[in-house]
Tab-separated table of C-alpha atoms in Angstrom:
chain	number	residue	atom	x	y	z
R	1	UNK	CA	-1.992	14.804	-13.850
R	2	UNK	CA	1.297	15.899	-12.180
R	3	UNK	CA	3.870	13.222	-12.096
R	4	UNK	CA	6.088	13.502	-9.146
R	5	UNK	CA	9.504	11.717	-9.125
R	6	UNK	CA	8.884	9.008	-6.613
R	7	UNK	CA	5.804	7.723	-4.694
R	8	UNK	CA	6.848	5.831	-1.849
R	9	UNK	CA	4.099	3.319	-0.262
R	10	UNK	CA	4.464	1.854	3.340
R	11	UNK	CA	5.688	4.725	5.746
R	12	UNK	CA	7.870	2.574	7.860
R	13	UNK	CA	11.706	1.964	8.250
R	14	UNK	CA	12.383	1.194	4.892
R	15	UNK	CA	10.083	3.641	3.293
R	16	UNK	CA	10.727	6.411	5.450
R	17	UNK	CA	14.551	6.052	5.363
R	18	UNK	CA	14.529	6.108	1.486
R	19	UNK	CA	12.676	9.380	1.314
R	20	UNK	CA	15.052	10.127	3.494
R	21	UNK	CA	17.960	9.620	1.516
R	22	UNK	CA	16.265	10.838	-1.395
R	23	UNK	CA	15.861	14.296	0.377
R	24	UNK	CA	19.729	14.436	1.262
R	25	UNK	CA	20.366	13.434	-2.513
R	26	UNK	CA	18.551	15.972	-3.631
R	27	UNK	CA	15.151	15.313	-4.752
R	28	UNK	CA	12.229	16.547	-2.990
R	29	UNK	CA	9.133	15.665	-5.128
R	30	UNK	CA	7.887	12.374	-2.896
R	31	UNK	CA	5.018	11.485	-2.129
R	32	UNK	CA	4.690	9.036	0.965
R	33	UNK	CA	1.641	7.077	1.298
R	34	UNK	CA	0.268	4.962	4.592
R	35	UNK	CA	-2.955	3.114	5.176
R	36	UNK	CA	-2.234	3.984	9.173
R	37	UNK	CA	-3.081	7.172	11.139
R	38	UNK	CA	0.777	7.475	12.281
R	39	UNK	CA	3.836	6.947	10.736
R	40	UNK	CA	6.796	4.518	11.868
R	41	UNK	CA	5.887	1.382	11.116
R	42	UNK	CA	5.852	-1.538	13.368
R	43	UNK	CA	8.659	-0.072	16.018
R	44	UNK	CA	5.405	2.479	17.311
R	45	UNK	CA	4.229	-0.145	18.867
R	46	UNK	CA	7.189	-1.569	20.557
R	47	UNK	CA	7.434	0.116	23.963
R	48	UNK	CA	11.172	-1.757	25.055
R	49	UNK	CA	14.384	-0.229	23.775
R	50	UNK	CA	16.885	-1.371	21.505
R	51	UNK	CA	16.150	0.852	18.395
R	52	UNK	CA	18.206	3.720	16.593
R	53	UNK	CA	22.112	3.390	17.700
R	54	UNK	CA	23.113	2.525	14.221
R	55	UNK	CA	20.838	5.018	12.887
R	56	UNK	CA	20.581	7.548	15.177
R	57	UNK	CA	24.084	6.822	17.614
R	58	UNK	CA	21.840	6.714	20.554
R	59	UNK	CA	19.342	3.574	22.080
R	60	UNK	CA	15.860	4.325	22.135
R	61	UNK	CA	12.455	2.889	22.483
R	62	UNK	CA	10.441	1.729	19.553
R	63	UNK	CA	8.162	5.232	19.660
R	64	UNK	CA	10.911	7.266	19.176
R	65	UNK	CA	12.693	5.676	16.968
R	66	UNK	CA	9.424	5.760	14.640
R	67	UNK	CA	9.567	9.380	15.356
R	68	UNK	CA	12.968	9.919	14.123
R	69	UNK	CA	11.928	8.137	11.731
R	70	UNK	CA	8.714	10.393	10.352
R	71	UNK	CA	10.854	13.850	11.558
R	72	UNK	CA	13.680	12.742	8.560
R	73	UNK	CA	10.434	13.580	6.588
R	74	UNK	CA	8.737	16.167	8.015
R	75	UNK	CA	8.936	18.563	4.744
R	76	UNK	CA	7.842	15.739	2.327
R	77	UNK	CA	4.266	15.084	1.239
R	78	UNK	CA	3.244	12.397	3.882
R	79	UNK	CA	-0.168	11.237	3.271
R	80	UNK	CA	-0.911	9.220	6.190
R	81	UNK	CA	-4.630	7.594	6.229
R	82	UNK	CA	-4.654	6.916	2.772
R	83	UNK	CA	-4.980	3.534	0.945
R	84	UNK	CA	-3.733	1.932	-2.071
R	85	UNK	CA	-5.929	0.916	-4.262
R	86	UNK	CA	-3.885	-0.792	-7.149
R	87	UNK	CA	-0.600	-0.424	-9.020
R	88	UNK	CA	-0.860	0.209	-12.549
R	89	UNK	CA	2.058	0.005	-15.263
R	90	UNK	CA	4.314	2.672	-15.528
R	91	UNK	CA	3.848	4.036	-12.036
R	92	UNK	CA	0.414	4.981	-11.628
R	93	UNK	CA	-1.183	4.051	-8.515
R	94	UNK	CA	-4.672	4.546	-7.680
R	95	UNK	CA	-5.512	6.094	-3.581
R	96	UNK	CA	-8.615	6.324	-1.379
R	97	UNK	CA	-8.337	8.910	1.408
R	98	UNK	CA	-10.209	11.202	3.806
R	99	UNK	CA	-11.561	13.193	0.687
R	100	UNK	CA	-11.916	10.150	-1.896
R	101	UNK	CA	-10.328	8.967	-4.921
R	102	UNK	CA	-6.899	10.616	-5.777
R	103	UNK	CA	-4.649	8.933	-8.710
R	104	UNK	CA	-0.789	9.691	-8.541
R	105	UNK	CA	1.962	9.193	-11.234
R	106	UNK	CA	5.470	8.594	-10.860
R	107	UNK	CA	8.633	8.627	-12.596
R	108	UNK	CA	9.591	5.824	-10.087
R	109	UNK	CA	7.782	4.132	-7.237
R	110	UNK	CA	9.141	2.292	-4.205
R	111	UNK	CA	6.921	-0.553	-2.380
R	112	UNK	CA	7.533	-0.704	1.218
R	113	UNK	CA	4.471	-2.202	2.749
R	114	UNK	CA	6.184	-4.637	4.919
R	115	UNK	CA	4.902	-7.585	6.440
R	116	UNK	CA	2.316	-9.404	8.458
R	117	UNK	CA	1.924	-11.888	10.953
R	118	UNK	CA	0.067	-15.376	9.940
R	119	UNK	CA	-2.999	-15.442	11.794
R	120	UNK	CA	-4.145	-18.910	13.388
R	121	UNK	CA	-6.715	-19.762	10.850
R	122	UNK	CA	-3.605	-20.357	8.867
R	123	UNK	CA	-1.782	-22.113	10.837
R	124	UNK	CA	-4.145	-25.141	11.374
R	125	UNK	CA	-4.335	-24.908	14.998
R	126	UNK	CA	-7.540	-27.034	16.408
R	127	UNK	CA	-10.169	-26.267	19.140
R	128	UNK	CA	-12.681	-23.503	20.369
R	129	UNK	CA	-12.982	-19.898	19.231
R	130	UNK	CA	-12.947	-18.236	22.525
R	131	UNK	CA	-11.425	-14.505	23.321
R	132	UNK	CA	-7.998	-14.191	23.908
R	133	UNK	CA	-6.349	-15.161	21.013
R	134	UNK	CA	-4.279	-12.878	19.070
R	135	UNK	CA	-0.944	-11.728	17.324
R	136	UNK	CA	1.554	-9.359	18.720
R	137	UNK	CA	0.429	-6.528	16.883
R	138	UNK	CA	-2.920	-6.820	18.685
R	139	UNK	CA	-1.100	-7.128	21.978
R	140	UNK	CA	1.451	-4.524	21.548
R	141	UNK	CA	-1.813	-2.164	21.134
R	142	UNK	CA	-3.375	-3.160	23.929
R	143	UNK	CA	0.218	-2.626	25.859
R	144	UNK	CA	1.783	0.453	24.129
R	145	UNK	CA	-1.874	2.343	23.208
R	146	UNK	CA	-3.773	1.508	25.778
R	147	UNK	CA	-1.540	0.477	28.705
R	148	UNK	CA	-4.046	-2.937	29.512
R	149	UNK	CA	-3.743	-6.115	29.901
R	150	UNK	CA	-5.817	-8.439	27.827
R	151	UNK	CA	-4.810	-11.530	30.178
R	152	UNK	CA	-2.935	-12.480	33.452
R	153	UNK	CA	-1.731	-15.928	32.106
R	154	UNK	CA	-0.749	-16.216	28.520
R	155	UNK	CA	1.008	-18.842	26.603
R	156	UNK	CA	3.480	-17.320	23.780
R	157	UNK	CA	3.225	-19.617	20.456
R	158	UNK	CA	6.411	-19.089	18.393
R	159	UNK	CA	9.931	-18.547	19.462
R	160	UNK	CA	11.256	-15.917	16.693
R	161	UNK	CA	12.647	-12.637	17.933
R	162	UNK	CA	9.660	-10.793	17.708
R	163	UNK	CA	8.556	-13.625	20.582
R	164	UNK	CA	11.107	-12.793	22.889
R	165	UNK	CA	10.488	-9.302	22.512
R	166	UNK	CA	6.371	-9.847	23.775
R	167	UNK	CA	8.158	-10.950	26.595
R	168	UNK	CA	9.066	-7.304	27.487
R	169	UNK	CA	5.704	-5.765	25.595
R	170	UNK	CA	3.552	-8.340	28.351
R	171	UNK	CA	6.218	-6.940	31.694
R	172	UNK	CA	5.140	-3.408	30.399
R	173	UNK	CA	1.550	-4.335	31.510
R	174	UNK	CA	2.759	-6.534	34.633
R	175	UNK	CA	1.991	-9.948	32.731
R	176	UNK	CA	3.533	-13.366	34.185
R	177	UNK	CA	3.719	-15.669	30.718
R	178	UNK	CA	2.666	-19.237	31.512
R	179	UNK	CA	5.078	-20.791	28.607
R	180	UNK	CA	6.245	-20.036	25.502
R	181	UNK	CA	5.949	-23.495	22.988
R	182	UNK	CA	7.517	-24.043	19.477
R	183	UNK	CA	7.080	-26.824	17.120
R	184	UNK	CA	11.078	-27.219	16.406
R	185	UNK	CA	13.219	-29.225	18.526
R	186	UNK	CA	15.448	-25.787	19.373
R	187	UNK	CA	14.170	-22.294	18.834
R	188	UNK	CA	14.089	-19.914	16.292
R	189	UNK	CA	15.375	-16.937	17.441
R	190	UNK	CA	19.641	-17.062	18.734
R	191	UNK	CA	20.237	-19.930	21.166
R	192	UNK	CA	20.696	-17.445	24.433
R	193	UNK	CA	17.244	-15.989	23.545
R	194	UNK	CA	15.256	-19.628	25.662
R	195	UNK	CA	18.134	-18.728	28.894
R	196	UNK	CA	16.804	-15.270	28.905
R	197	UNK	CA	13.508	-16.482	29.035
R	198	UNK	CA	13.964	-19.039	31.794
R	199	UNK	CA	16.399	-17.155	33.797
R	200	UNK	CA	15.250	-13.688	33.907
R	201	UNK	CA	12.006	-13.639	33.045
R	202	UNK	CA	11.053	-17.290	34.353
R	203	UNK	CA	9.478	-18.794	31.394
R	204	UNK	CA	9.978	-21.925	30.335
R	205	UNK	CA	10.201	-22.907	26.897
R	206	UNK	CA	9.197	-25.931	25.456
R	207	UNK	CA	10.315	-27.170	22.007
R	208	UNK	CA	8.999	-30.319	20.074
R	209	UNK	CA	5.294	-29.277	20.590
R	210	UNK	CA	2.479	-30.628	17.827
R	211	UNK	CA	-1.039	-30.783	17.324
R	212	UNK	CA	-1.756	-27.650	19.096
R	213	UNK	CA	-5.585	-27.374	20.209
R	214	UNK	CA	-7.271	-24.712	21.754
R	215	UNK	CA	-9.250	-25.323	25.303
R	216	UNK	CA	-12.187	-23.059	26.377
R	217	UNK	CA	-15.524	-21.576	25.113
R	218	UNK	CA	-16.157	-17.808	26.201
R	219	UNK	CA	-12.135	-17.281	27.306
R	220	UNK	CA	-9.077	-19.060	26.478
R	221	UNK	CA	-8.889	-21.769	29.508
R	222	UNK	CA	-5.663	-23.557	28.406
R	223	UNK	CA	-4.006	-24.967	25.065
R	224	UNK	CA	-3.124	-28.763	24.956
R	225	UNK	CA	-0.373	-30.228	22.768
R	226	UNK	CA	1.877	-33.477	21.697
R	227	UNK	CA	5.227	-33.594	22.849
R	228	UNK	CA	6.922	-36.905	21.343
R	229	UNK	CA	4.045	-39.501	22.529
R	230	UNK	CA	2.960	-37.361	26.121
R	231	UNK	CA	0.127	-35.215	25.423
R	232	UNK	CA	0.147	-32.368	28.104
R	233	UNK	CA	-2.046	-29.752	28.743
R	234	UNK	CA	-1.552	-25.990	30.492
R	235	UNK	CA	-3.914	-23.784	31.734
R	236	UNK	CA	-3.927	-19.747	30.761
R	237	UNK	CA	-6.308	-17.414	29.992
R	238	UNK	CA	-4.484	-16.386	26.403
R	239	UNK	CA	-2.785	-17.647	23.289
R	240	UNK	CA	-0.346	-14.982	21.871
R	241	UNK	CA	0.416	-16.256	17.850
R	242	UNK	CA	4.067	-14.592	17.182
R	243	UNK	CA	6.185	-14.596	14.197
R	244	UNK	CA	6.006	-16.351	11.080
R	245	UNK	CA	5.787	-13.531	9.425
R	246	UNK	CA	4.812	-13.081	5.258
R	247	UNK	CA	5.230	-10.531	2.551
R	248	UNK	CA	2.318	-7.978	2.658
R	249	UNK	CA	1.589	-9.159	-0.472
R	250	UNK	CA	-2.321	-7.747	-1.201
R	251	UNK	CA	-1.539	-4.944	-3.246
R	252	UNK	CA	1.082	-7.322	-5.432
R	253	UNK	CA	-1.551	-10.204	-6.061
R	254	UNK	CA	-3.669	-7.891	-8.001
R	255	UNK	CA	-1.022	-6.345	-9.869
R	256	UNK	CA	0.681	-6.864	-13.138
R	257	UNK	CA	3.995	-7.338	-10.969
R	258	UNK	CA	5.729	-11.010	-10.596
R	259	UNK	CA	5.645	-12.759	-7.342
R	260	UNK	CA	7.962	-14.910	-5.921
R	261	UNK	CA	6.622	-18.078	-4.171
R	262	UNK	CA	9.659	-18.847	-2.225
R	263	UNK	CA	9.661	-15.225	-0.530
R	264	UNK	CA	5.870	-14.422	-1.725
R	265	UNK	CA	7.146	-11.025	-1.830
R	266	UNK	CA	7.907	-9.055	-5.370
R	267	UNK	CA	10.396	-10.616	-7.578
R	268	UNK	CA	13.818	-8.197	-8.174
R	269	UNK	CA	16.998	-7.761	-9.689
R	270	UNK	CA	20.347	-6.943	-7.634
R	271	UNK	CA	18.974	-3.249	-7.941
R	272	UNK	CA	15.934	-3.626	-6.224
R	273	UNK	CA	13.893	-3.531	-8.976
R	274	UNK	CA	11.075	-5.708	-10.006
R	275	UNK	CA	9.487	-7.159	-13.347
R	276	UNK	CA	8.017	-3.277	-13.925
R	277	UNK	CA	11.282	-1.377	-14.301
R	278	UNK	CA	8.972	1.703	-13.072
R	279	UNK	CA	8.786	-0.109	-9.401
R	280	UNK	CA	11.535	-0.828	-6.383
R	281	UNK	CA	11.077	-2.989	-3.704
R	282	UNK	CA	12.850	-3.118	0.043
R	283	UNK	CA	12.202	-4.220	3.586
R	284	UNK	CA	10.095	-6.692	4.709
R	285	UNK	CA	8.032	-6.851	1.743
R	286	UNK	CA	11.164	-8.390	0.254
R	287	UNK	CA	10.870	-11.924	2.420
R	288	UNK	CA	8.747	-11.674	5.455
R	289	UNK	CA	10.429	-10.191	8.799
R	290	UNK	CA	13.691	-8.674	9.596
R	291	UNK	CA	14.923	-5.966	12.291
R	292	UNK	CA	13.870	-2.797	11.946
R	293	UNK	CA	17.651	-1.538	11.768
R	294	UNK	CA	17.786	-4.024	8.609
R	295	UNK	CA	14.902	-2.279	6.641
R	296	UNK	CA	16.647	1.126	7.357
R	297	UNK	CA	19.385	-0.334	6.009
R	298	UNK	CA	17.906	-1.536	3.012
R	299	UNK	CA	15.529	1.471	2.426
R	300	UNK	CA	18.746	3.502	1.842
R	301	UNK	CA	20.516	1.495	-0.594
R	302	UNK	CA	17.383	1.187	-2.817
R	303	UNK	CA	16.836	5.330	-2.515
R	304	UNK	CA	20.563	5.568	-3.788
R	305	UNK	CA	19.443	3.298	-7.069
R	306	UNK	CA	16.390	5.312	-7.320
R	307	UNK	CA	18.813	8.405	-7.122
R	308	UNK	CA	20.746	6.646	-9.993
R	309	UNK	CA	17.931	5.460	-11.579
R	310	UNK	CA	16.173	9.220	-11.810
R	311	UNK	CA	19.771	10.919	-13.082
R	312	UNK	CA	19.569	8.169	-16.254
R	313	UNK	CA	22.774	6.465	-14.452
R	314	UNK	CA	20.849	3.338	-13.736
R	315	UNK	CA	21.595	0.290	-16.184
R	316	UNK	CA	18.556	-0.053	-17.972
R	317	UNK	CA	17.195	-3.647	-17.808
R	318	UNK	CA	17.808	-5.817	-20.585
R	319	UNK	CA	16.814	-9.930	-20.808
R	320	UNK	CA	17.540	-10.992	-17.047
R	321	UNK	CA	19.142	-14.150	-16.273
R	322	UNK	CA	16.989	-16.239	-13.705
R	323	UNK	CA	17.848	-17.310	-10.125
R	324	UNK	CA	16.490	-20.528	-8.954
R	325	UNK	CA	16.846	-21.299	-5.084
R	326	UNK	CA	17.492	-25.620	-4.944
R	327	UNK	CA	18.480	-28.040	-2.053
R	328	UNK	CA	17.035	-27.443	1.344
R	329	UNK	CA	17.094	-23.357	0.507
R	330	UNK	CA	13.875	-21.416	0.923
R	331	UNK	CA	14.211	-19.315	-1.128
R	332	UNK	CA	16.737	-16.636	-2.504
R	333	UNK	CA	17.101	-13.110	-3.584
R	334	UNK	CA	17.451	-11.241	-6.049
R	335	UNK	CA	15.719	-13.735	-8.226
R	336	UNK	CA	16.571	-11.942	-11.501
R	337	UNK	CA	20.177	-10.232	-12.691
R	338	UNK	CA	19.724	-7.707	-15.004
R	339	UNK	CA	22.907	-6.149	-17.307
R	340	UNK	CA	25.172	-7.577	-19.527
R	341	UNK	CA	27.833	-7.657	-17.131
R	342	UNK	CA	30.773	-8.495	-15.973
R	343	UNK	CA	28.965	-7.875	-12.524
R	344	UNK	CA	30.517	-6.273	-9.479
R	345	UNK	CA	30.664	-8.600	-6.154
R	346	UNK	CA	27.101	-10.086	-6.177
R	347	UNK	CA	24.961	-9.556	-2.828
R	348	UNK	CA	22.447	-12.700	-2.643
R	349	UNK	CA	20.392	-13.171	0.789
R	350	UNK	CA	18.732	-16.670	1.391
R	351	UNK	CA	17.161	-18.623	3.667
R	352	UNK	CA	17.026	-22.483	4.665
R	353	UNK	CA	14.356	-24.833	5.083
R	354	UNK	CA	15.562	-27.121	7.691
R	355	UNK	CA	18.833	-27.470	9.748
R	356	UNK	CA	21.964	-27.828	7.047
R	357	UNK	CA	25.529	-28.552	7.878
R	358	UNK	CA	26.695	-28.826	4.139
R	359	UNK	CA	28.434	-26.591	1.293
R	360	UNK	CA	26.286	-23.166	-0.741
R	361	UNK	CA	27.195	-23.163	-3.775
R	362	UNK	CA	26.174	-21.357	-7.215
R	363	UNK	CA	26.159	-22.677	-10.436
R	364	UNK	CA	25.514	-21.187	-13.803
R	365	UNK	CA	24.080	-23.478	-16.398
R	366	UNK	CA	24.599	-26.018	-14.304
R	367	UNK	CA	28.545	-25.359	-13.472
R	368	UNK	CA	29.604	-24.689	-10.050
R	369	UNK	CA	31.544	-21.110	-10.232
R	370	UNK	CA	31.250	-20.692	-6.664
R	371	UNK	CA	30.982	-22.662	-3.290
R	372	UNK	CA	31.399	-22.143	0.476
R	373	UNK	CA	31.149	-24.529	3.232
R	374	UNK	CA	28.370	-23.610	5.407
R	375	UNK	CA	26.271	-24.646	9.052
R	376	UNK	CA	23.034	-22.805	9.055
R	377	UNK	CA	19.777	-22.743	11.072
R	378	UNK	CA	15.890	-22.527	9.325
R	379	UNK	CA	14.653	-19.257	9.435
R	380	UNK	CA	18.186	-17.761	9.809
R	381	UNK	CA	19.180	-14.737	7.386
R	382	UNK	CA	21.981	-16.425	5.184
R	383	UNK	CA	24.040	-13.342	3.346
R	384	UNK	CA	26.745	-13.772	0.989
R	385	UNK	CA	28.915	-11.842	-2.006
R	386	UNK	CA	29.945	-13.996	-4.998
R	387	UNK	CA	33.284	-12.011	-6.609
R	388	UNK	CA	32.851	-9.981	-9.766
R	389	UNK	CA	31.932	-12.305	-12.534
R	390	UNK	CA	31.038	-12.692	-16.603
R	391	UNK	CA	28.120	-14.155	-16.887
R	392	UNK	CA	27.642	-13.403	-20.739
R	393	UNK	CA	26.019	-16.097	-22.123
R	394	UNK	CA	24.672	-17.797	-19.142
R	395	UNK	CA	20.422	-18.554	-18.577
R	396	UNK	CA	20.535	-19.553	-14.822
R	397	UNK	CA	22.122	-19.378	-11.423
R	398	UNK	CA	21.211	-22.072	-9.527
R	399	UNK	CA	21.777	-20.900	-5.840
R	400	UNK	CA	21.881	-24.705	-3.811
R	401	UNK	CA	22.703	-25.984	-0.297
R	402	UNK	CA	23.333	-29.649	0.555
R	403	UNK	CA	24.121	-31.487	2.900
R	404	UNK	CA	26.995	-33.619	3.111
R	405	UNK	CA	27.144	-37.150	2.001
């Protein structure tokens, strides 16, 4: 069996912007494999604009940003309509395609599968079954593929980006929203995001909303919910489930490779790299959702490791000193550092749990060698750079956030 230098599986932003880089670096032995029948990733289904000027120095709808996107590639072995099977040790992955079983080793292999939207079952929402329920993906389909509308009335659950956005994916199809509702007292998404929706699209949104139940037997006829002690109800013909998105973790849960339950994506070292040395991990897979432009981002910087990696420049991993994410924190990553050091300026990305006006700080073994004060948001990227440090000796970095007292 041939073994090519990298396999690359997920052929979205990340994925397709480290073969990408890989190709400018020099290496052209890459196999790119996707379960779908297109490449791009999720922005081939978003219709609006807003895509590709850091990339690409232009705006651009979601489509053609995916085909940017897959044209980087174009001379690379894309093998789109092919899934993964399982990830061995050492960089053999097992493939089912159009003409069967097809094994493939690699000198290094990059996970990029992305994420997924949490589906109502698991999200403990009450009531009938009827049609009409779905997640954006399934709407941006309908929208984007198809150009229908599944409903005339909807009600958007969630208030994440991504929500805001199936704001303009439901316009594209001449779609009044009924309301968008969120469990938090404020949204998710940037504070001007519930003005947009009330002012220019005339939505309202309404925040504090529990014990969700949905109303109607063959069609959605309306969703009924808590707010403080009122119980309300609103009519619509459709529930759109947005956001809260996860790790696309299937592959990983059957592997030999460690998980992370605070991201539930792949555990890694400040070079991308997870508990199999062989494997690299970036974009969404890494922590559930971020923008598209941010997976580009990231898909880069882990092809320029690989790149280092594959030229024997790449420190090879020795015992790794663990991260653990305390206080109201989420999680954080990486959750490993890997080296003997002294380290360069450290890149850690975290998020919080709840609503935190309080102090970050890092402590190894238990000593604080770093702190900042800090006001942060749940479900808000939190991205910081501790200066070059010596950690020789040290077990653990303890990454916490606290209030104050």
């Amino acid at each position: 069996m041939k073994t090519h230098e990298v396999v690359i599986i997920g052929a979205g932003p990340a994925g397709l912007s480290a073969a990408a880089e890989l190709k400018r670096l020099g290496h052209r032995d890459i196999v790119i494999i996707d379960r779908e029948a297109q490449g791009g990733g999720i922005p081939r289904h978003c219709g609006h604009s807003g895509y590709g000027l850091l990339q690409y120095g232009r705006l651009m709808s979601g489509p053609d940003f995916a085909k940017n996107l897959v044209d980087d590639v174009a001379d690379l072995d894309l093998r789109l309509g092919h899934t993964v099977l399982k990830l061995e040790p050492n960089g053999r992955v097992q493939v089912t395609g159009p003409n069967g079983p097809v094994n493939f080793q690699a000198q290094k292999v990059l996970l990029a599968m992305g994420a997924r939207e949490t589906p109502r079952s698991a999200r403990l929402v009450s009531g009938t079954r009827p049609w009409g329920v779905m997640n954006t993906g399934a709407l941006q389909q309908f929208a984007y593929l198809y150009n229908k509308a599944p409903f005339q009335n909807p009600v958007v659950i969630g208030t994440e980006l991504v929500a805001f956005s199936t704001l303009l994916t439901l316009g594209h199809v001449g779609v009044k929203v009924a309301a968008m509702l969120e469990e938090r007292d404020r949204i998710t998404a940037w504070r001007p995001g519930d003005w947009i929706a009330r002012i220019g699209f005339g939505v309202p949104v309404i925040t504090g909303c529990a014990d969700l139940a949905i109303i109607g037997q063959d069609r959605v006829e309306g969703i009924s919910f808590k707010r403080g002690e009122k119980e309300r109800t609103l009519s619509c013909d459709g529930i759109i489930f947005t956001g809260r998105f996860r790790p696309e973790t299937a592959l990983l849960t059957q592997s030999h490779l460690e998980i992370d339950p605070g991201t539930r994506g792949p555990i890694i070292d400040q070079h991308y790299r997870c508990s199999d040395p062989v494997y690299f991990a970036a974009g969404n897979l890494l922590r559930g959702i971020e923008t598209a432009g941010q997976c580009f981002r990231e898909g880069r910087s882990v092809a320029r490791i690989i790149h280092r990696a594959l030229t024997g420049h790449l420190p090879q991993p020795l015992v790794p000193i663990r991260l653990e994410a305390a206080g109201n924190l989420s999680y954080v990553y990486p959750q490993r550092l890997t080296g003997r050091g002294p380290y360069d300026p450290l890149l850690f990305k975290a998020r919080a749990r709840v609503a935190t006006k309080g102090r970050l700080r890092v402590l190894a073994d238990g000593r604080e060698i770093w702190s900042r004060p800090i006001n942060v948001l749940p479900e808000r990227r939190i991205a910081w750079r501790v200066p070059a440090i010596d950690l020789t000796g040290i077990h653990q970095l303890t990454i916490d956030l606290s209030p104050h007292d």
